[in-house]
PDB file of C-alpha atoms and ligand atoms in Angstrom:
ATOM      1  CA  UNK A   2    -119.007 109.451 -93.636  1.00 37.00           C
ATOM      2  CA  UNK A   3    -116.599 108.021 -96.216  1.00 39.00           C
ATOM      3  CA  UNK A   4    -114.973 110.737 -98.330  1.00 39.00           C
ATOM      4  CA  UNK A   5    -115.493 108.946-101.602  1.00 54.00           C
ATOM      5  CA  UNK A   6    -115.088 111.143-104.672  1.00 60.00           C
ATOM      6  CA  UNK A   7    -116.161 110.729-108.256  1.00 62.00           C
ATOM      7  CA  UNK A   8    -113.583 110.175-110.996  1.00 64.00           C
ATOM      8  CA  UNK A   9    -113.421 111.223-114.667  1.00 61.00           C
ATOM      9  CA  UNK A  10    -114.974 107.893-115.670  1.00 59.00           C
ATOM     10  CA  UNK A  11    -117.565 108.080-112.886  1.00 63.00           C
ATOM     11  CA  UNK A  12    -118.212 111.760-112.094  1.00 71.00           C
ATOM     12  CA  UNK A  13    -120.647 110.777-109.355  1.00 92.00           C
ATOM     13  CA  UNK A  14    -120.525 108.021-106.787  1.00 96.00           C
ATOM     14  CA  UNK A  15    -124.269 107.433-106.713  1.00 98.00           C
ATOM     15  CA  UNK A  16    -126.971 107.619-109.383  1.00 98.00           C
ATOM     16  CA  UNK A  17    -130.587 107.671-108.229  1.00 98.00           C
ATOM     17  CA  UNK A  18    -133.113 106.410-110.756  1.00 98.00           C
ATOM     18  CA  UNK A  19    -136.692 107.506-110.054  1.00 98.00           C
ATOM     19  CA  UNK A  20    -139.502 106.197-112.283  1.00 97.00           C
ATOM     20  CA  UNK A  21    -142.461 108.561-112.483  1.00 98.00           C
ATOM     21  CA  UNK A  22    -145.940 108.704-113.878  1.00 97.00           C
ATOM     22  CA  UNK A  23    -148.086 111.628-112.717  1.00 98.00           C
ATOM     23  CA  UNK A  24    -145.980 112.609-109.729  1.00 98.00           C
ATOM     24  CA  UNK A  25    -145.850 116.390-110.326  1.00 98.00           C
ATOM     25  CA  UNK A  26    -147.190 117.102-106.841  1.00 97.00           C
ATOM     26  CA  UNK A  27    -144.530 114.947-105.175  1.00 98.00           C
ATOM     27  CA  UNK A  28    -141.341 115.271-107.128  1.00 98.00           C
ATOM     28  CA  UNK A  29    -140.181 118.771-106.091  1.00 97.00           C
ATOM     29  CA  UNK A  30    -140.406 117.918-102.389  1.00 98.00           C
ATOM     30  CA  UNK A  31    -138.633 114.616-102.998  1.00 98.00           C
ATOM     31  CA  UNK A  32    -135.764 116.377-104.794  1.00 98.00           C
ATOM     32  CA  UNK A  33    -135.363 118.788-101.868  1.00 97.00           C
ATOM     33  CA  UNK A  34    -135.362 115.962 -99.347  1.00 98.00           C
ATOM     34  CA  UNK A  35    -132.814 113.927-101.310  1.00 98.00           C
ATOM     35  CA  UNK A  36    -130.581 116.987-101.644  1.00 97.00           C
ATOM     36  CA  UNK A  37    -130.629 117.368 -97.855  1.00 98.00           C
ATOM     37  CA  UNK A  38    -130.101 113.662 -97.189  1.00 98.00           C
ATOM     38  CA  UNK A  39    -127.122 113.399 -99.538  1.00 98.00           C
ATOM     39  CA  UNK A  40    -125.241 116.561 -98.499  1.00 96.00           C
ATOM     40  CA  UNK A  41    -121.513 115.995 -98.930  1.00 95.00           C
ATOM     41  CA  UNK A  42    -121.957 113.096-101.365  1.00 96.00           C
ATOM     42  CA  UNK A  43    -121.417 113.192-105.116  1.00 96.00           C
ATOM     43  CA  UNK A  44    -124.677 112.092-106.673  1.00 97.00           C
ATOM     44  CA  UNK A  45    -126.841 112.515-109.706  1.00 97.00           C
ATOM     45  CA  UNK A  46    -130.535 111.886-110.106  1.00 98.00           C
ATOM     46  CA  UNK A  47    -132.371 110.703-113.179  1.00 98.00           C
ATOM     47  CA  UNK A  48    -136.152 110.821-113.290  1.00 98.00           C
ATOM     48  CA  UNK A  49    -137.530 108.514-115.981  1.00 98.00           C
ATOM     49  CA  UNK A  50    -140.937 109.923-116.774  1.00 98.00           C
ATOM     50  CA  UNK A  51    -143.387 108.313-119.201  1.00 97.00           C
ATOM     51  CA  UNK A  52    -144.676 111.580-120.643  1.00 98.00           C
ATOM     52  CA  UNK A  53    -146.946 112.143-117.646  1.00 98.00           C
ATOM     53  CA  UNK A  54    -150.177 114.020-118.434  1.00 98.00           C
ATOM     54  CA  UNK A  55    -149.552 116.149-115.312  1.00 98.00           C
ATOM     55  CA  UNK A  56    -146.192 117.261-116.788  1.00 98.00           C
ATOM     56  CA  UNK A  57    -143.979 115.781-114.071  1.00 98.00           C
ATOM     57  CA  UNK A  58    -141.154 116.123-116.617  1.00 98.00           C
ATOM     58  CA  UNK A  59    -141.553 119.928-116.604  1.00 98.00           C
ATOM     59  CA  UNK A  60    -141.039 120.088-112.840  1.00 98.00           C
ATOM     60  CA  UNK A  61    -137.895 117.972-113.089  1.00 98.00           C
ATOM     61  CA  UNK A  62    -136.495 119.870-116.055  1.00 98.00           C
ATOM     62  CA  UNK A  63    -136.997 123.160-114.203  1.00 97.00           C
ATOM     63  CA  UNK A  64    -135.190 121.750-111.159  1.00 97.00           C
ATOM     64  CA  UNK A  65    -132.395 120.642-113.476  1.00 97.00           C
ATOM     65  CA  UNK A  66    -131.827 124.229-114.624  1.00 96.00           C
ATOM     66  CA  UNK A  67    -130.587 125.045-111.123  1.00 93.00           C
ATOM     67  CA  UNK A  68    -129.055 121.653-110.297  1.00 95.00           C
ATOM     68  CA  UNK A  69    -127.155 120.095-113.204  1.00 94.00           C
ATOM     69  CA  UNK A  70    -126.996 116.768-111.354  1.00 96.00           C
ATOM     70  CA  UNK A  71    -130.771 116.435-111.824  1.00 97.00           C
ATOM     71  CA  UNK A  72    -131.973 115.185-115.217  1.00 97.00           C
ATOM     72  CA  UNK A  73    -135.179 113.930-116.739  1.00 98.00           C
ATOM     73  CA  UNK A  74    -135.482 111.187-119.324  1.00 98.00           C
ATOM     74  CA  UNK A  75    -138.901 111.688-120.910  1.00 98.00           C
ATOM     75  CA  UNK A  76    -140.156 108.590-122.698  1.00 97.00           C
ATOM     76  CA  UNK A  77    -142.897 109.157-125.203  1.00 97.00           C
ATOM     77  CA  UNK A  78    -145.366 106.424-126.183  1.00 96.00           C
ATOM     78  CA  UNK A  79    -144.061 104.034-123.530  1.00 91.00           C
ATOM     79  CA  UNK A  80    -145.253 102.841-120.126  1.00 92.00           C
ATOM     80  CA  UNK A  81    -143.771 100.605-117.473  1.00 91.00           C
ATOM     81  CA  UNK A  82    -142.017 100.953-114.167  1.00 92.00           C
ATOM     82  CA  UNK A  83    -139.469  98.186-114.667  1.00 90.00           C
ATOM     83  CA  UNK A  84    -138.576  99.207-118.213  1.00 90.00           C
ATOM     84  CA  UNK A  85    -138.221 102.821-117.037  1.00 93.00           C
ATOM     85  CA  UNK A  86    -135.728 101.701-114.393  1.00 94.00           C
ATOM     86  CA  UNK A  87    -133.787  99.520-116.821  1.00 92.00           C
ATOM     87  CA  UNK A  88    -133.566 102.368-119.298  1.00 93.00           C
ATOM     88  CA  UNK A  89    -132.538 104.689-116.484  1.00 95.00           C
ATOM     89  CA  UNK A  90    -129.730 102.374-115.378  1.00 95.00           C
ATOM     90  CA  UNK A  91    -128.255 102.552-118.877  1.00 93.00           C
ATOM     91  CA  UNK A  92    -128.365 106.339-118.878  1.00 96.00           C
ATOM     92  CA  UNK A  93    -126.343 106.701-115.653  1.00 96.00           C
ATOM     93  CA  UNK A  94    -122.634 106.239-115.015  1.00 91.00           C
ATOM     94  CA  UNK A  95    -122.041 105.974-111.283  1.00 96.00           C
ATOM     95  CA  UNK A  96    -120.623 102.820-109.697  1.00 97.00           C
ATOM     96  CA  UNK A  97    -123.657 102.674-107.373  1.00 98.00           C
ATOM     97  CA  UNK A  98    -127.290 102.936-108.445  1.00 98.00           C
ATOM     98  CA  UNK A  99    -130.380 103.444-106.272  1.00 98.00           C
ATOM     99  CA  UNK A 100    -134.048 103.057-107.150  1.00 98.00           C
ATOM    100  CA  UNK A 101    -136.825 104.737-105.208  1.00 98.00           C
ATOM    101  CA  UNK A 102    -140.408 105.845-105.769  1.00 97.00           C
ATOM    102  CA  UNK A 103    -141.332 109.472-106.291  1.00 98.00           C
ATOM    103  CA  UNK A 104    -144.267 109.582-103.883  1.00 97.00           C
ATOM    104  CA  UNK A 105    -142.287 109.992-100.625  1.00 97.00           C
ATOM    105  CA  UNK A 106    -143.144 106.529 -99.333  1.00 96.00           C
ATOM    106  CA  UNK A 107    -139.481 105.598 -99.042  1.00 97.00           C
ATOM    107  CA  UNK A 108    -137.192 107.023 -96.377  1.00 97.00           C
ATOM    108  CA  UNK A 109    -134.586 109.099 -98.198  1.00 98.00           C
ATOM    109  CA  UNK A 110    -132.669 109.512 -94.905  1.00 97.00           C
ATOM    110  CA  UNK A 111    -131.607 105.875 -95.363  1.00 98.00           C
ATOM    111  CA  UNK A 112    -129.700 106.641 -98.582  1.00 98.00           C
ATOM    112  CA  UNK A 113    -126.329 107.547 -96.964  1.00 98.00           C
ATOM    113  CA  UNK A 114    -126.427 104.395 -94.834  1.00 98.00           C
ATOM    114  CA  UNK A 115    -127.269 102.284 -97.879  1.00 98.00           C
ATOM    115  CA  UNK A 116    -124.324 103.787 -99.741  1.00 98.00           C
ATOM    116  CA  UNK A 117    -121.954 103.327 -96.803  1.00 98.00           C
ATOM    117  CA  UNK A 118    -123.008  99.691 -96.533  1.00 98.00           C
ATOM    118  CA  UNK A 119    -122.113  99.147-100.199  1.00 98.00           C
ATOM    119  CA  UNK A 120    -118.854 101.055 -99.825  1.00 97.00           C
ATOM    120  CA  UNK A 121    -117.663  98.519 -97.248  1.00 97.00           C
ATOM    121  CA  UNK A 122    -117.452  96.127-100.217  1.00 97.00           C
ATOM    122  CA  UNK A 123    -119.079  93.329 -98.221  1.00 97.00           C
ATOM    123  CA  UNK A 124    -122.346  93.246-100.143  1.00 98.00           C
ATOM    124  CA  UNK A 125    -123.474  94.122-103.670  1.00 98.00           C
ATOM    125  CA  UNK A 126    -127.080  95.036-102.937  1.00 98.00           C
ATOM    126  CA  UNK A 127    -128.770  96.892-100.087  1.00 98.00           C
ATOM    127  CA  UNK A 128    -132.542  96.722 -99.788  1.00 98.00           C
ATOM    128  CA  UNK A 129    -134.806  99.017 -97.791  1.00 98.00           C
ATOM    129  CA  UNK A 130    -137.069  96.470 -96.109  1.00 98.00           C
ATOM    130  CA  UNK A 131    -140.488  96.945 -94.553  1.00 97.00           C
ATOM    131  CA  UNK A 132    -140.378  93.428 -93.118  1.00 97.00           C
ATOM    132  CA  UNK A 133    -136.906  93.403 -91.560  1.00 97.00           C
ATOM    133  CA  UNK A 134    -136.821  93.859 -87.769  1.00 96.00           C
ATOM    134  CA  UNK A 135    -137.524  97.532 -87.055  1.00 96.00           C
ATOM    135  CA  UNK A 136    -139.342  98.109 -90.360  1.00 96.00           C
ATOM    136  CA  UNK A 137    -143.060  98.422 -90.958  1.00 96.00           C
ATOM    137  CA  UNK A 138    -145.580  98.613 -93.768  1.00 93.00           C
ATOM    138  CA  UNK A 139    -147.237 101.502 -91.916  1.00 92.00           C
ATOM    139  CA  UNK A 140    -150.964 101.810 -92.492  1.00 87.00           C
ATOM    140  CA  UNK A 141    -151.124 100.030 -95.829  1.00 86.00           C
ATOM    141  CA  UNK A 142    -154.706  99.073 -96.671  1.00 88.00           C
ATOM    142  CA  UNK A 143    -155.974  95.589 -95.905  1.00 89.00           C
ATOM    143  CA  UNK A 144    -156.105  94.633 -99.592  1.00 88.00           C
ATOM    144  CA  UNK A 145    -152.578  95.848-100.254  1.00 88.00           C
ATOM    145  CA  UNK A 146    -151.297  93.943 -97.228  1.00 92.00           C
ATOM    146  CA  UNK A 147    -152.720  90.695 -98.565  1.00 90.00           C
ATOM    147  CA  UNK A 148    -151.085  91.242-101.963  1.00 89.00           C
ATOM    148  CA  UNK A 149    -147.806  92.204-100.329  1.00 91.00           C
ATOM    149  CA  UNK A 150    -147.737  89.227 -97.935  1.00 93.00           C
ATOM    150  CA  UNK A 151    -148.765  86.780-100.664  1.00 92.00           C
ATOM    151  CA  UNK A 152    -146.243  88.116-103.196  1.00 91.00           C
ATOM    152  CA  UNK A 153    -143.478  88.067-100.588  1.00 94.00           C
ATOM    153  CA  UNK A 154    -144.330  84.553 -99.465  1.00 94.00           C
ATOM    154  CA  UNK A 155    -144.463  83.230-103.032  1.00 92.00           C
ATOM    155  CA  UNK A 156    -141.178  84.849-104.044  1.00 92.00           C
ATOM    156  CA  UNK A 157    -139.385  83.495-100.995  1.00 95.00           C
ATOM    157  CA  UNK A 158    -140.950  80.060-101.109  1.00 94.00           C
ATOM    158  CA  UNK A 159    -141.010  79.354-104.851  1.00 92.00           C
ATOM    159  CA  UNK A 160    -137.914  81.210-105.964  1.00 91.00           C
ATOM    160  CA  UNK A 161    -135.827  80.701-102.828  1.00 91.00           C
ATOM    161  CA  UNK A 162    -135.169  84.411-102.511  1.00 93.00           C
ATOM    162  CA  UNK A 163    -133.706  85.273 -99.109  1.00 95.00           C
ATOM    163  CA  UNK A 164    -134.906  88.876 -99.040  1.00 97.00           C
ATOM    164  CA  UNK A 165    -137.526  89.684 -96.403  1.00 97.00           C
ATOM    165  CA  UNK A 166    -139.086  92.261 -98.762  1.00 96.00           C
ATOM    166  CA  UNK A 167    -138.588  91.130-102.368  1.00 94.00           C
ATOM    167  CA  UNK A 168    -141.379  93.481-103.515  1.00 92.00           C
ATOM    168  CA  UNK A 169    -139.534  96.526-102.187  1.00 95.00           C
ATOM    169  CA  UNK A 170    -139.101  99.388-104.637  1.00 95.00           C
ATOM    170  CA  UNK A 171    -136.309 100.948-102.567  1.00 98.00           C
ATOM    171  CA  UNK A 172    -132.811  99.532-103.053  1.00 98.00           C
ATOM    172  CA  UNK A 173    -129.246 100.330-104.048  1.00 98.00           C
ATOM    173  CA  UNK A 174    -126.679  98.156-105.802  1.00 98.00           C
ATOM    174  CA  UNK A 175    -123.227  98.029-107.390  1.00 97.00           C
ATOM    175  CA  UNK A 176    -123.359  98.708-111.106  1.00 96.00           C
ATOM    176  CA  UNK A 177    -121.397  95.494-111.784  1.00 94.00           C
ATOM    177  CA  UNK A 178    -124.507  93.489-110.921  1.00 95.00           C
ATOM    178  CA  UNK A 179    -126.014  94.567-114.229  1.00 93.00           C
ATOM    179  CA  UNK A 180    -123.280  92.705-116.102  1.00 91.00           C
ATOM    180  CA  UNK A 181    -124.317  89.450-114.389  1.00 91.00           C
ATOM    181  CA  UNK A 182    -128.048  89.885-114.837  1.00 90.00           C
ATOM    182  CA  UNK A 183    -130.573  89.352-117.591  1.00 84.00           C
ATOM    183  CA  UNK A 184    -133.231  91.797-116.458  1.00 74.00           C
ATOM    184  CA  UNK A 185    -136.741  91.572-117.820  1.00 61.00           C
ATOM    185  CA  UNK A 186    -137.381  87.894-117.169  1.00 59.00           C
ATOM    186  CA  UNK A 187    -139.849  87.612-114.338  1.00 53.00           C
ATOM    187  CA  UNK A 188    -141.517  90.829-113.318  1.00 56.00           C
ATOM    188  CA  UNK A 189    -144.532  90.091-115.505  1.00 47.00           C
ATOM    189  CA  UNK A 190    -146.296  93.392-115.897  1.00 54.00           C
ATOM    190  CA  UNK A 191    -142.961  94.939-115.067  1.00 68.00           C
ATOM    191  CA  UNK A 192    -143.906  96.548-111.763  1.00 69.00           C
ATOM    192  CA  UNK A 193    -141.420  95.037-109.346  1.00 80.00           C
ATOM    193  CA  UNK A 194    -137.879  95.423-110.543  1.00 90.00           C
ATOM    194  CA  UNK A 195    -135.967  94.250-107.445  1.00 94.00           C
ATOM    195  CA  UNK A 196    -137.076  90.632-107.641  1.00 91.00           C
ATOM    196  CA  UNK A 197    -136.289  90.649-111.337  1.00 89.00           C
ATOM    197  CA  UNK A 198    -132.773  91.882-110.628  1.00 93.00           C
ATOM    198  CA  UNK A 199    -132.118  89.335-107.874  1.00 93.00           C
ATOM    199  CA  UNK A 200    -133.543  86.325-109.703  1.00 89.00           C
ATOM    200  CA  UNK A 201    -131.864  87.120-113.005  1.00 88.00           C
ATOM    201  CA  UNK A 202    -128.395  87.648-111.532  1.00 92.00           C
ATOM    202  CA  UNK A 203    -126.051  84.677-111.486  1.00 89.00           C
ATOM    203  CA  UNK A 204    -124.433  84.013-109.097  1.00 92.00           C
ATOM    204  CA  UNK A 205    -127.066  85.657-106.863  1.00 92.00           C
ATOM    205  CA  UNK A 206    -126.024  88.972-105.339  1.00 96.00           C
ATOM    206  CA  UNK A 207    -124.847  89.242-101.761  1.00 97.00           C
ATOM    207  CA  UNK A 208    -127.191  91.584 -99.934  1.00 98.00           C
ATOM    208  CA  UNK A 209    -127.934  93.477 -96.738  1.00 98.00           C
ATOM    209  CA  UNK A 210    -131.282  94.830 -95.582  1.00 98.00           C
ATOM    210  CA  UNK A 211    -132.014  98.052 -93.763  1.00 98.00           C
ATOM    211  CA  UNK A 212    -135.419  98.438 -92.093  1.00 98.00           C
ATOM    212  CA  UNK A 213    -137.620 101.430 -92.775  1.00 97.00           C
ATOM    213  CA  UNK A 214    -141.204 102.450 -92.163  1.00 96.00           C
ATOM    214  CA  UNK A 215    -143.280 102.653 -95.331  1.00 95.00           C
ATOM    215  CA  UNK A 216    -145.109 105.986 -95.462  1.00 95.00           C
ATOM    216  CA  UNK A 217    -148.494 106.712 -97.032  1.00 91.00           C
ATOM    217  CA  UNK A 218    -148.296 108.097-100.577  1.00 92.00           C
ATOM    218  CA  UNK A 219    -147.797 111.877-100.203  1.00 94.00           C
ATOM    219  CA  UNK A 220    -150.032 113.016-103.067  1.00 93.00           C
ATOM    220  CA  UNK A 221    -151.450 111.762-106.341  1.00 93.00           C
ATOM    221  CA  UNK A 222    -152.827 108.359-107.236  1.00 91.00           C
ATOM    222  CA  UNK A 223    -151.342 104.894-106.965  1.00 89.00           C
ATOM    223  CA  UNK A 224    -150.569 103.009-110.155  1.00 87.00           C
ATOM    224  CA  UNK A 225    -150.621  99.711-108.295  1.00 83.00           C
ATOM    225  CA  UNK A 226    -153.784  97.619-108.441  1.00 83.00           C
ATOM    226  CA  UNK A 227    -154.988  94.093-107.784  1.00 82.00           C
ATOM    227  CA  UNK A 228    -154.423  93.073-111.409  1.00 84.00           C
ATOM    228  CA  UNK A 229    -150.765  94.069-111.171  1.00 84.00           C
ATOM    229  CA  UNK A 230    -150.467  92.132-107.897  1.00 84.00           C
ATOM    230  CA  UNK A 231    -151.976  89.004-109.442  1.00 85.00           C
ATOM    231  CA  UNK A 232    -149.826  89.353-112.532  1.00 85.00           C
ATOM    232  CA  UNK A 233    -146.774  89.549-110.297  1.00 85.00           C
ATOM    233  CA  UNK A 234    -147.744  86.317-108.533  1.00 87.00           C
ATOM    234  CA  UNK A 235    -148.474  84.604-111.853  1.00 87.00           C
ATOM    235  CA  UNK A 236    -145.035  85.651-113.109  1.00 86.00           C
ATOM    236  CA  UNK A 237    -143.373  84.242-109.972  1.00 87.00           C
ATOM    237  CA  UNK A 238    -145.150  80.890-110.394  1.00 88.00           C
ATOM    238  CA  UNK A 239    -144.275  80.810-114.115  1.00 85.00           C
ATOM    239  CA  UNK A 240    -140.646  81.530-113.335  1.00 84.00           C
ATOM    240  CA  UNK A 241    -140.618  78.680-110.790  1.00 87.00           C
ATOM    241  CA  UNK A 242    -141.900  76.167-113.347  1.00 85.00           C
ATOM    242  CA  UNK A 243    -139.596  77.393-116.089  1.00 81.00           C
ATOM    243  CA  UNK A 244    -136.685  76.674-113.831  1.00 76.00           C
TER     244      UNK A 244
HETATM  245  N1  GTP B   1    -141.929 105.782-115.687  1.00 57.73           N
HETATM  246  C1  GTP B   1    -142.949 105.136-115.084  1.00 57.73           C
HETATM  247  N2  GTP B   1    -143.082 105.182-113.750  1.00 57.73           N
HETATM  248  C2  GTP B   1    -144.125 104.541-113.168  1.00 57.73           C
HETATM  249  C3  GTP B   1    -145.070 103.808-113.936  1.00 57.73           C
HETATM  250  N3  GTP B   1    -145.978 103.267-113.077  1.00 57.73           N
HETATM  251  C4  GTP B   1    -145.606 103.665-111.843  1.00 57.73           C
HETATM  252  N4  GTP B   1    -144.505 104.430-111.898  1.00 57.73           N
HETATM  253  C5  GTP B   1    -143.779 105.066-110.797  1.00 57.73           C
HETATM  254  O1  GTP B   1    -143.260 104.031-110.002  1.00 57.73           O
HETATM  255  C6  GTP B   1    -143.307 104.381-108.634  1.00 57.73           C
HETATM  256  C7  GTP B   1    -144.155 103.325-107.893  1.00 57.73           C
HETATM  257  O2  GTP B   1    -145.516 103.434-108.304  1.00 57.73           O
HETATM  258  P1  GTP B   1    -146.677 103.579-107.218  1.00 57.73           P
HETATM  259  O3  GTP B   1    -147.940 103.937-107.883  1.00 57.73           O
HETATM  260  O4  GTP B   1    -146.223 104.504-106.139  1.00 57.73           O
HETATM  261  O5  GTP B   1    -146.774 102.095-106.694  1.00 57.73           O
HETATM  262  P2  GTP B   1    -146.786 101.603-105.192  1.00 57.73           P
HETATM  263  O6  GTP B   1    -145.796 102.375-104.360  1.00 57.73           O
HETATM  264  O7  GTP B   1    -146.637 100.126-105.232  1.00 57.73           O
HETATM  265  O8  GTP B   1    -148.261 101.976-104.784  1.00 57.73           O
HETATM  266  P3  GTP B   1    -148.763 103.017-103.653  1.00 57.73           P
HETATM  267  O9  GTP B   1    -148.361 102.415-102.333  1.00 57.73           O
HETATM  268  O10 GTP B   1    -150.226 103.044-103.798  1.00 57.73           O
HETATM  269  O11 GTP B   1    -148.091 104.321-103.941  1.00 57.73           O
HETATM  270  C8  GTP B   1    -143.877 105.798-108.559  1.00 57.73           C
HETATM  271  O12 GTP B   1    -142.831 106.731-108.527  1.00 57.73           O
HETATM  272  C9  GTP B   1    -144.661 105.886-109.872  1.00 57.73           C
HETATM  273  O13 GTP B   1    -144.822 107.206-110.361  1.00 57.73           O
HETATM  274  C10 GTP B   1    -144.897 103.776-115.358  1.00 57.73           C
HETATM  275  O14 GTP B   1    -145.669 103.181-116.100  1.00 57.73           O
HETATM  276  N5  GTP B   1    -143.835 104.447-115.873  1.00 57.73           N
HETATM  277 MG1   MG B   2    -145.886 104.393-104.200  1.00 57.73          MG
END
């Protein structure tokens, strides 16, 4: 493990940004798992919660009383995964930023490897991929598979994106990428932030992919639906023609 320390300007090396809406039953376990996975690293975690009716923000704020590196940004009167992430990026200070879901579908054990890959300086973005060799979408439902395959195919084909899993919600990147990007352009309903980041960054970011097995949602209800999937595809096509 690289012994990379924070500095006065960047007290932590890694900031995790976790968007949440009604994830009270998942978030405490996720925080424990991340704490274990990132032992020995200097990290902070920001949950961006859209005033969840199940009071996810309360769980995070209570955890933050014991762990000052855990914070909650509670947005009132707002909704949106992508905008939550973008707002979260601006509220963190580390040189490396990770995004992951709160429902334990992403493999937190991959976080140290993602960080080490970035620390080599060879790439600017590391993506947890379900479609890279060794990865899997697990037992995703038939309908979700179709949306995922179609969205992935469209993004790769129409936008020339090289990522095997451009709809992944699990990735880590160098903060400098944000200076080269104009986020907010293509994600349509604002559900898939990775593709937005990659497409809006010029020149495109260098990237690596690490395979992982997508787990079933631990608890609570999905916010993804067919309408969001279709809106994503519409936004990809629109972006292609605008180019
Ligand atoms: N802040 C915020 N977070 C959201 C919003 N919608 C979804 N999220 C969070 O974004 C992450 C991804 O949403 P999910 O519902 O898990 O979407 P998904 O992983 O594509 O769908 P499943 O496989 O069914 O879980 C989760 O942590 C959600 O709580 C939102 O409007 N605002
Ligand atoms: Mg999920």
